[in-house]
PDB file of C-alpha atoms in Angstrom:
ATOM      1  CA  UNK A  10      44.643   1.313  48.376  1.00  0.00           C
ATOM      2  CA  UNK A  11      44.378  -1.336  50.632  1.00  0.00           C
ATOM      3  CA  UNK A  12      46.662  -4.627  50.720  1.00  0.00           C
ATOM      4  CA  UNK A  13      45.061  -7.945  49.508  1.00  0.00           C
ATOM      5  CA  UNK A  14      44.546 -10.256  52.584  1.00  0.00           C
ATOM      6  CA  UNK A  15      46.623 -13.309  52.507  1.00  0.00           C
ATOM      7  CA  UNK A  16      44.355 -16.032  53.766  1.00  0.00           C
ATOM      8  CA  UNK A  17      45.992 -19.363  55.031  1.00  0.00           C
ATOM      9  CA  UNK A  18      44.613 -23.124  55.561  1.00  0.00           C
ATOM     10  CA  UNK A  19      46.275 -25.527  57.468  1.00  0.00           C
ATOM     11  CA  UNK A  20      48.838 -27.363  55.933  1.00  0.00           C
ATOM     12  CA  UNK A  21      51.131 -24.287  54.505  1.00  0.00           C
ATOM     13  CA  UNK A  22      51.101 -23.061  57.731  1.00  0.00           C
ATOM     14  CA  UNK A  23      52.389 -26.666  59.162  1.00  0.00           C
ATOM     15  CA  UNK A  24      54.891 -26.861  56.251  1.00  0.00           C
ATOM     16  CA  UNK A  25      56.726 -23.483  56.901  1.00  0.00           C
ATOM     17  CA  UNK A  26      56.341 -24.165  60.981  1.00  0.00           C
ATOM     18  CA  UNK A  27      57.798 -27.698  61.042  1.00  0.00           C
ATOM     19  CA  UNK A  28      60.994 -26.593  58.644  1.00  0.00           C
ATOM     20  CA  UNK A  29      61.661 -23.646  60.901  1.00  0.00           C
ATOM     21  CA  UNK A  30      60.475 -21.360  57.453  1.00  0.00           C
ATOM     22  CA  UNK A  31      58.061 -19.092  58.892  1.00  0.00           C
ATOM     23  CA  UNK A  32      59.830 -15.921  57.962  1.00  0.00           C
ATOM     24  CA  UNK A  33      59.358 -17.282  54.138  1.00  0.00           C
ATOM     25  CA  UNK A  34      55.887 -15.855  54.405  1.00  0.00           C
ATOM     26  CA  UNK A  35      56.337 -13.182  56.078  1.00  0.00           C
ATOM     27  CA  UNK A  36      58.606 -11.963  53.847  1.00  0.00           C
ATOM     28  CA  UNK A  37      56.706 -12.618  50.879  1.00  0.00           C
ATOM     29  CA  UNK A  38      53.205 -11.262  52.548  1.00  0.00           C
ATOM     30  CA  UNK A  39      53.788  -9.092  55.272  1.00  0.00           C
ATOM     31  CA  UNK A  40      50.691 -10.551  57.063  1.00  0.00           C
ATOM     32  CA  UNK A  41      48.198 -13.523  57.102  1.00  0.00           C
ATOM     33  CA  UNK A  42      44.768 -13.583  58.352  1.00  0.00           C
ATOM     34  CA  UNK A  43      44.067 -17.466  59.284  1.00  0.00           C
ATOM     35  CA  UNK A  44      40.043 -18.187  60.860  1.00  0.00           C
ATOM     36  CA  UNK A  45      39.302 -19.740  64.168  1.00  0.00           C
ATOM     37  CA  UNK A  46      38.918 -23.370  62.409  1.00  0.00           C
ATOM     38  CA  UNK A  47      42.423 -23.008  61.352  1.00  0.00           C
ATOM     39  CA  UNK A  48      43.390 -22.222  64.640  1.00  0.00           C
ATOM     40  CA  UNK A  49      41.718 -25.081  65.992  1.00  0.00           C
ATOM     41  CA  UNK A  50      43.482 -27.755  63.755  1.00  0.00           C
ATOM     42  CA  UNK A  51      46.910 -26.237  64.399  1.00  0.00           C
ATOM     43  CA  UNK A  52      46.053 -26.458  67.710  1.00  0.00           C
ATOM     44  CA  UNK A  53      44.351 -30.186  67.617  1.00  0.00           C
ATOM     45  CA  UNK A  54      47.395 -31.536  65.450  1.00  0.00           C
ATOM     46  CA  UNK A  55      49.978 -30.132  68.560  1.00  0.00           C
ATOM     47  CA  UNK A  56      51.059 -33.245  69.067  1.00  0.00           C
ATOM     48  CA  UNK A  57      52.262 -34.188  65.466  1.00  0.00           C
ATOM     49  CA  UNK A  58      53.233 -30.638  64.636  1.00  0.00           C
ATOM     50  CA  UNK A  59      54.397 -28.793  67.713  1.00  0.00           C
ATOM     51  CA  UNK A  60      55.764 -25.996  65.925  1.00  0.00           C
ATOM     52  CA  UNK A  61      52.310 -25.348  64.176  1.00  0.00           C
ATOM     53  CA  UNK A  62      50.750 -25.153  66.956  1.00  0.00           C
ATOM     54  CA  UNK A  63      52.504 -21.994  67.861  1.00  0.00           C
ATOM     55  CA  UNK A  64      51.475 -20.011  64.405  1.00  0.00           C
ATOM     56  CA  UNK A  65      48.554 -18.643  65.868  1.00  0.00           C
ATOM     57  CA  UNK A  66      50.767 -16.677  68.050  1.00  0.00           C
ATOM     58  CA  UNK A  67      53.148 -15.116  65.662  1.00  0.00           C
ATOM     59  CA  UNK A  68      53.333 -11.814  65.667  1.00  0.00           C
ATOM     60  CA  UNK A  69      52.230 -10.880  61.524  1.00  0.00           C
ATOM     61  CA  UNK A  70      49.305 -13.622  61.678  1.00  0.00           C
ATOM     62  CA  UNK A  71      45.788 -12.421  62.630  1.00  0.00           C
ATOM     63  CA  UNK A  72      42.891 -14.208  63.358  1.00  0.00           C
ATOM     64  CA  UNK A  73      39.328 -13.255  61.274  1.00  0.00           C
ATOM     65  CA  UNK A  74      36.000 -15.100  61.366  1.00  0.00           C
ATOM     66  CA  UNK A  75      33.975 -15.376  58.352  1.00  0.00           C
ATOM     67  CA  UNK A  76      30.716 -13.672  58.447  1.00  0.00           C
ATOM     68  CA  UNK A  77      28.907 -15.895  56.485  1.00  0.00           C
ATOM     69  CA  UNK A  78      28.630 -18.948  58.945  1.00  0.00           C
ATOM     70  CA  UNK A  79      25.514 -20.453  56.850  1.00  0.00           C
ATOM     71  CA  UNK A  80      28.083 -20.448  53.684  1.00  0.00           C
ATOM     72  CA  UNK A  81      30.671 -22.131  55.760  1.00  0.00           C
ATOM     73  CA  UNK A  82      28.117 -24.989  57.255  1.00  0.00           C
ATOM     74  CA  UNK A  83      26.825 -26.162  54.102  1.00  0.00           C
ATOM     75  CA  UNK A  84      30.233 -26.017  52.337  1.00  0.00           C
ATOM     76  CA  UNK A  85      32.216 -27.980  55.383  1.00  0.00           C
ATOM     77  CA  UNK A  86      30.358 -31.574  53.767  1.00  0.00           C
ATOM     78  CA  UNK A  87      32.873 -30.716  50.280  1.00  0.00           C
ATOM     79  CA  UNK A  88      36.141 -29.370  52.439  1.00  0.00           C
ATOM     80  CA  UNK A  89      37.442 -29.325  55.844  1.00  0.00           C
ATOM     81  CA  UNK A  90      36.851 -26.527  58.626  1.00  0.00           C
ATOM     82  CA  UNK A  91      39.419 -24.818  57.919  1.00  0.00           C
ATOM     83  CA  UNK A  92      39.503 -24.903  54.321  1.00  0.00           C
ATOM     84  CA  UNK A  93      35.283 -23.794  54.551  1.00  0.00           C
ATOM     85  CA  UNK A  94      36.166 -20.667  56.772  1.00  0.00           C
ATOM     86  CA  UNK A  95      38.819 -19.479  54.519  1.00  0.00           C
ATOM     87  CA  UNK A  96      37.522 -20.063  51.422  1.00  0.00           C
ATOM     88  CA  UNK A  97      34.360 -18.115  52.238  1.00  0.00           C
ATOM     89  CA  UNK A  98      36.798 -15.304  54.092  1.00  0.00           C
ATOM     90  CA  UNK A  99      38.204 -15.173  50.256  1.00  0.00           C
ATOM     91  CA  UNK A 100      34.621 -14.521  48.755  1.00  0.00           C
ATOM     92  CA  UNK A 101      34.041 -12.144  51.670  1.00  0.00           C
ATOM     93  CA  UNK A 102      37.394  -9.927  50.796  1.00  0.00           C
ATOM     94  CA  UNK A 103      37.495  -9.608  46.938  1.00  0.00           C
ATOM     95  CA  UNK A 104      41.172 -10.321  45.654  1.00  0.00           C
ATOM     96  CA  UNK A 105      42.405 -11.997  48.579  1.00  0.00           C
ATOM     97  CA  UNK A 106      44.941 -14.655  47.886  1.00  0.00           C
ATOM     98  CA  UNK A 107      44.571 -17.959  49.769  1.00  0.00           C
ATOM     99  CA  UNK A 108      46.821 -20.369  50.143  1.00  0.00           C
ATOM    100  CA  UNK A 109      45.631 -24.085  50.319  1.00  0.00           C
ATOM    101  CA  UNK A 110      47.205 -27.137  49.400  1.00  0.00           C
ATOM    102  CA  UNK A 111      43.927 -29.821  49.154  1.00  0.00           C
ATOM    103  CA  UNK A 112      43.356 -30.367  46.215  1.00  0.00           C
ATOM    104  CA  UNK A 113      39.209 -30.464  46.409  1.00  0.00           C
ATOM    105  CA  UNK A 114      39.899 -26.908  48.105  1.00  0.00           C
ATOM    106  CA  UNK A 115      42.133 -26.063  45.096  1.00  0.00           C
ATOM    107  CA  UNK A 116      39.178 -26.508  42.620  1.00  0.00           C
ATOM    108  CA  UNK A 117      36.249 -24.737  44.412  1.00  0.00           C
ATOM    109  CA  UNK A 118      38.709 -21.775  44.772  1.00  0.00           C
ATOM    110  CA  UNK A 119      39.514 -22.070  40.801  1.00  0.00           C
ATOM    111  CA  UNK A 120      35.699 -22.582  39.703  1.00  0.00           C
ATOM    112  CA  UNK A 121      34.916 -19.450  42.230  1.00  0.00           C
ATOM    113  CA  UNK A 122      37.024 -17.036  40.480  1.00  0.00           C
ATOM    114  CA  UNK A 123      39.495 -16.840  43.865  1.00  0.00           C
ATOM    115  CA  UNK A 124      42.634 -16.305  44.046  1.00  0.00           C
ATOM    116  CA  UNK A 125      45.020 -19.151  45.119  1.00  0.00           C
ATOM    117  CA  UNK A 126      48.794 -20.521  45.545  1.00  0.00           C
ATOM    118  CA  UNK A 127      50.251 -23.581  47.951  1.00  0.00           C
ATOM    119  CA  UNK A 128      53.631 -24.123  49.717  1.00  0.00           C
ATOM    120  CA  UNK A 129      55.443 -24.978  46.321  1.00  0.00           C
ATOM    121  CA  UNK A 130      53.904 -21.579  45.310  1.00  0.00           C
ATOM    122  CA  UNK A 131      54.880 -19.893  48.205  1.00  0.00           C
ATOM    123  CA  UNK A 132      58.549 -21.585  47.580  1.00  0.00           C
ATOM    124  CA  UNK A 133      59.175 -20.734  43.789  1.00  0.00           C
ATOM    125  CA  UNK A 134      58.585 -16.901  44.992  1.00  0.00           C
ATOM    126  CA  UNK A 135      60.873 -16.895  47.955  1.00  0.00           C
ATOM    127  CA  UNK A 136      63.673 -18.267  45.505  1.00  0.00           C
ATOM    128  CA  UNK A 137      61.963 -16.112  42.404  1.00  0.00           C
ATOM    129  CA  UNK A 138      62.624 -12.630  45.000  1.00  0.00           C
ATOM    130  CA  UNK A 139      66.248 -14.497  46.180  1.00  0.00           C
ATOM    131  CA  UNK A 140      64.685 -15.171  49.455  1.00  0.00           C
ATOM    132  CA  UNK A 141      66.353 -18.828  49.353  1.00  0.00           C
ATOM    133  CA  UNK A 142      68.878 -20.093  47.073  1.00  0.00           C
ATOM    134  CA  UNK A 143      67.319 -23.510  46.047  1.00  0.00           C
ATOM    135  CA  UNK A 144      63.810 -25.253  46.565  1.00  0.00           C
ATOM    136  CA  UNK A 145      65.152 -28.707  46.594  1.00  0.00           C
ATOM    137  CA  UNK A 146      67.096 -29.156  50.195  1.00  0.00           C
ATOM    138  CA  UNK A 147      63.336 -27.515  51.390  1.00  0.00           C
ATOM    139  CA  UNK A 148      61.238 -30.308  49.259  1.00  0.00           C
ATOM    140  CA  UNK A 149      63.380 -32.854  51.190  1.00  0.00           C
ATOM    141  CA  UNK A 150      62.973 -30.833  54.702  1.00  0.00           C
ATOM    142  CA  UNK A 151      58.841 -31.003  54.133  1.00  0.00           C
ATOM    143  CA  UNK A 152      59.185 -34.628  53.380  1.00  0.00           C
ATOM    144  CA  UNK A 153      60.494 -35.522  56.525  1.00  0.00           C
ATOM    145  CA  UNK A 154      59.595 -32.816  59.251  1.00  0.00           C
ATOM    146  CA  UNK A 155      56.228 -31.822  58.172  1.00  0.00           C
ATOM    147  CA  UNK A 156      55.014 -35.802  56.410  1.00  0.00           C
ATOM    148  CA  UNK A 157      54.473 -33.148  52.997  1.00  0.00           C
ATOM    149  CA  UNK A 158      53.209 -35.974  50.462  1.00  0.00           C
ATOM    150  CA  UNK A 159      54.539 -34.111  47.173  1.00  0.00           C
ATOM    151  CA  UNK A 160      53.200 -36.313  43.623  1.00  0.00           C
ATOM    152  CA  UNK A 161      56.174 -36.805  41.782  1.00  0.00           C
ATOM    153  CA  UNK A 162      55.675 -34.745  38.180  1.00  0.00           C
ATOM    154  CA  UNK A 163      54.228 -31.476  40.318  1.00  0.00           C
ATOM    155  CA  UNK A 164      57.517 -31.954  41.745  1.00  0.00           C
ATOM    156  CA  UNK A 165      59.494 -32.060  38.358  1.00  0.00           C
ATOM    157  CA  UNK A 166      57.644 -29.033  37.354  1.00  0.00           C
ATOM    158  CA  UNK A 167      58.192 -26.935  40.175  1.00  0.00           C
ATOM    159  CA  UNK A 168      61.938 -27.687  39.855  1.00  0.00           C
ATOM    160  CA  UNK A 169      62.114 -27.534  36.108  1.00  0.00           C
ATOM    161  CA  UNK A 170      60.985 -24.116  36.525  1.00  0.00           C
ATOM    162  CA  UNK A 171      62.767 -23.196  39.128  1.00  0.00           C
ATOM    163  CA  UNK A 172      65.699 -23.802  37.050  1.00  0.00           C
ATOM    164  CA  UNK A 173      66.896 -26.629  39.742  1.00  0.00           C
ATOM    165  CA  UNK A 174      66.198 -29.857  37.391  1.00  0.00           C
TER     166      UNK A 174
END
């Protein structure tokens, strides 16, 4: 049987660049498919986030279009390009797990039935599988290097659980 895809938007791919974490997600996925619009922002946003903007050549991330370009037009007036492209990639590839951050792209994944974590996800798994030893020097990393806006009770919760609060 064939491996979910891992789908990524922007900013968890910015997060784990600009800390120097990219081998986080490999570990924990093997592989991410990211579309051309993602591509494009990581590429636009070079000058805030130079690390990002090397992503696209990494050797376990992929680039895939979406076929559906009609889908993505009329849904880029509720999300951004890159949150459009993979979000319809996800309905294109049943069980594919996407990982977004946005909050409006949060919610049309969850009322779509598709699957979906972010980079506090992504960061209670790598300590979950031992991959790191704590979440909070990381928190404080994304903060600074990467301008991650976290809201202050997700935080608590994450860290609660995490067994670090």
């Amino acid at each position: 049987m064939e491996r979910p895809l891992i789908i990524s938007n922007t900013t968890p791919l910015i997060n784990f660049a600009e800390i120097g974490r990219m081998d986080l997600l490999e570990a924990l996925f093997g592989s991410l498919i990211i579309p051309p619009a993602v591509v494009k922002e990581l590429t636009d946003k070079s000058n805030l986030f130079p690390r990002a903007a090397k992503v696209p050549s990494l050797n376990f991330i992929s680039v895939l279009s979406p076929v559906d370009h009609l889908l993505v037009k009329s849904m880029a007036s509720r999300v951004h390009p890159g949150e459009a492209e993979c979000l319809v990639l996800a309905m294109e590839h049943p069980g594919a797990l996407l990982l977004l951050d946005d909050l409006g792209a949060r919610e049309f994944a969850a009322s779509n039935g598709l699957l979906y974590t972010g980079t506090l996800g992504c960061l209670a798994e790598a300590k979950k599988r031992g991959l790191i030893s704590a979440i909070t020097p990381l928190l404080q990393e994304l903060r600074i290097k990467a301008r991650f806006w976290i809201a202050g009770r997700l935080e608590d919760r994450v860290l609660r659980d995490a067994g670090e609060k």
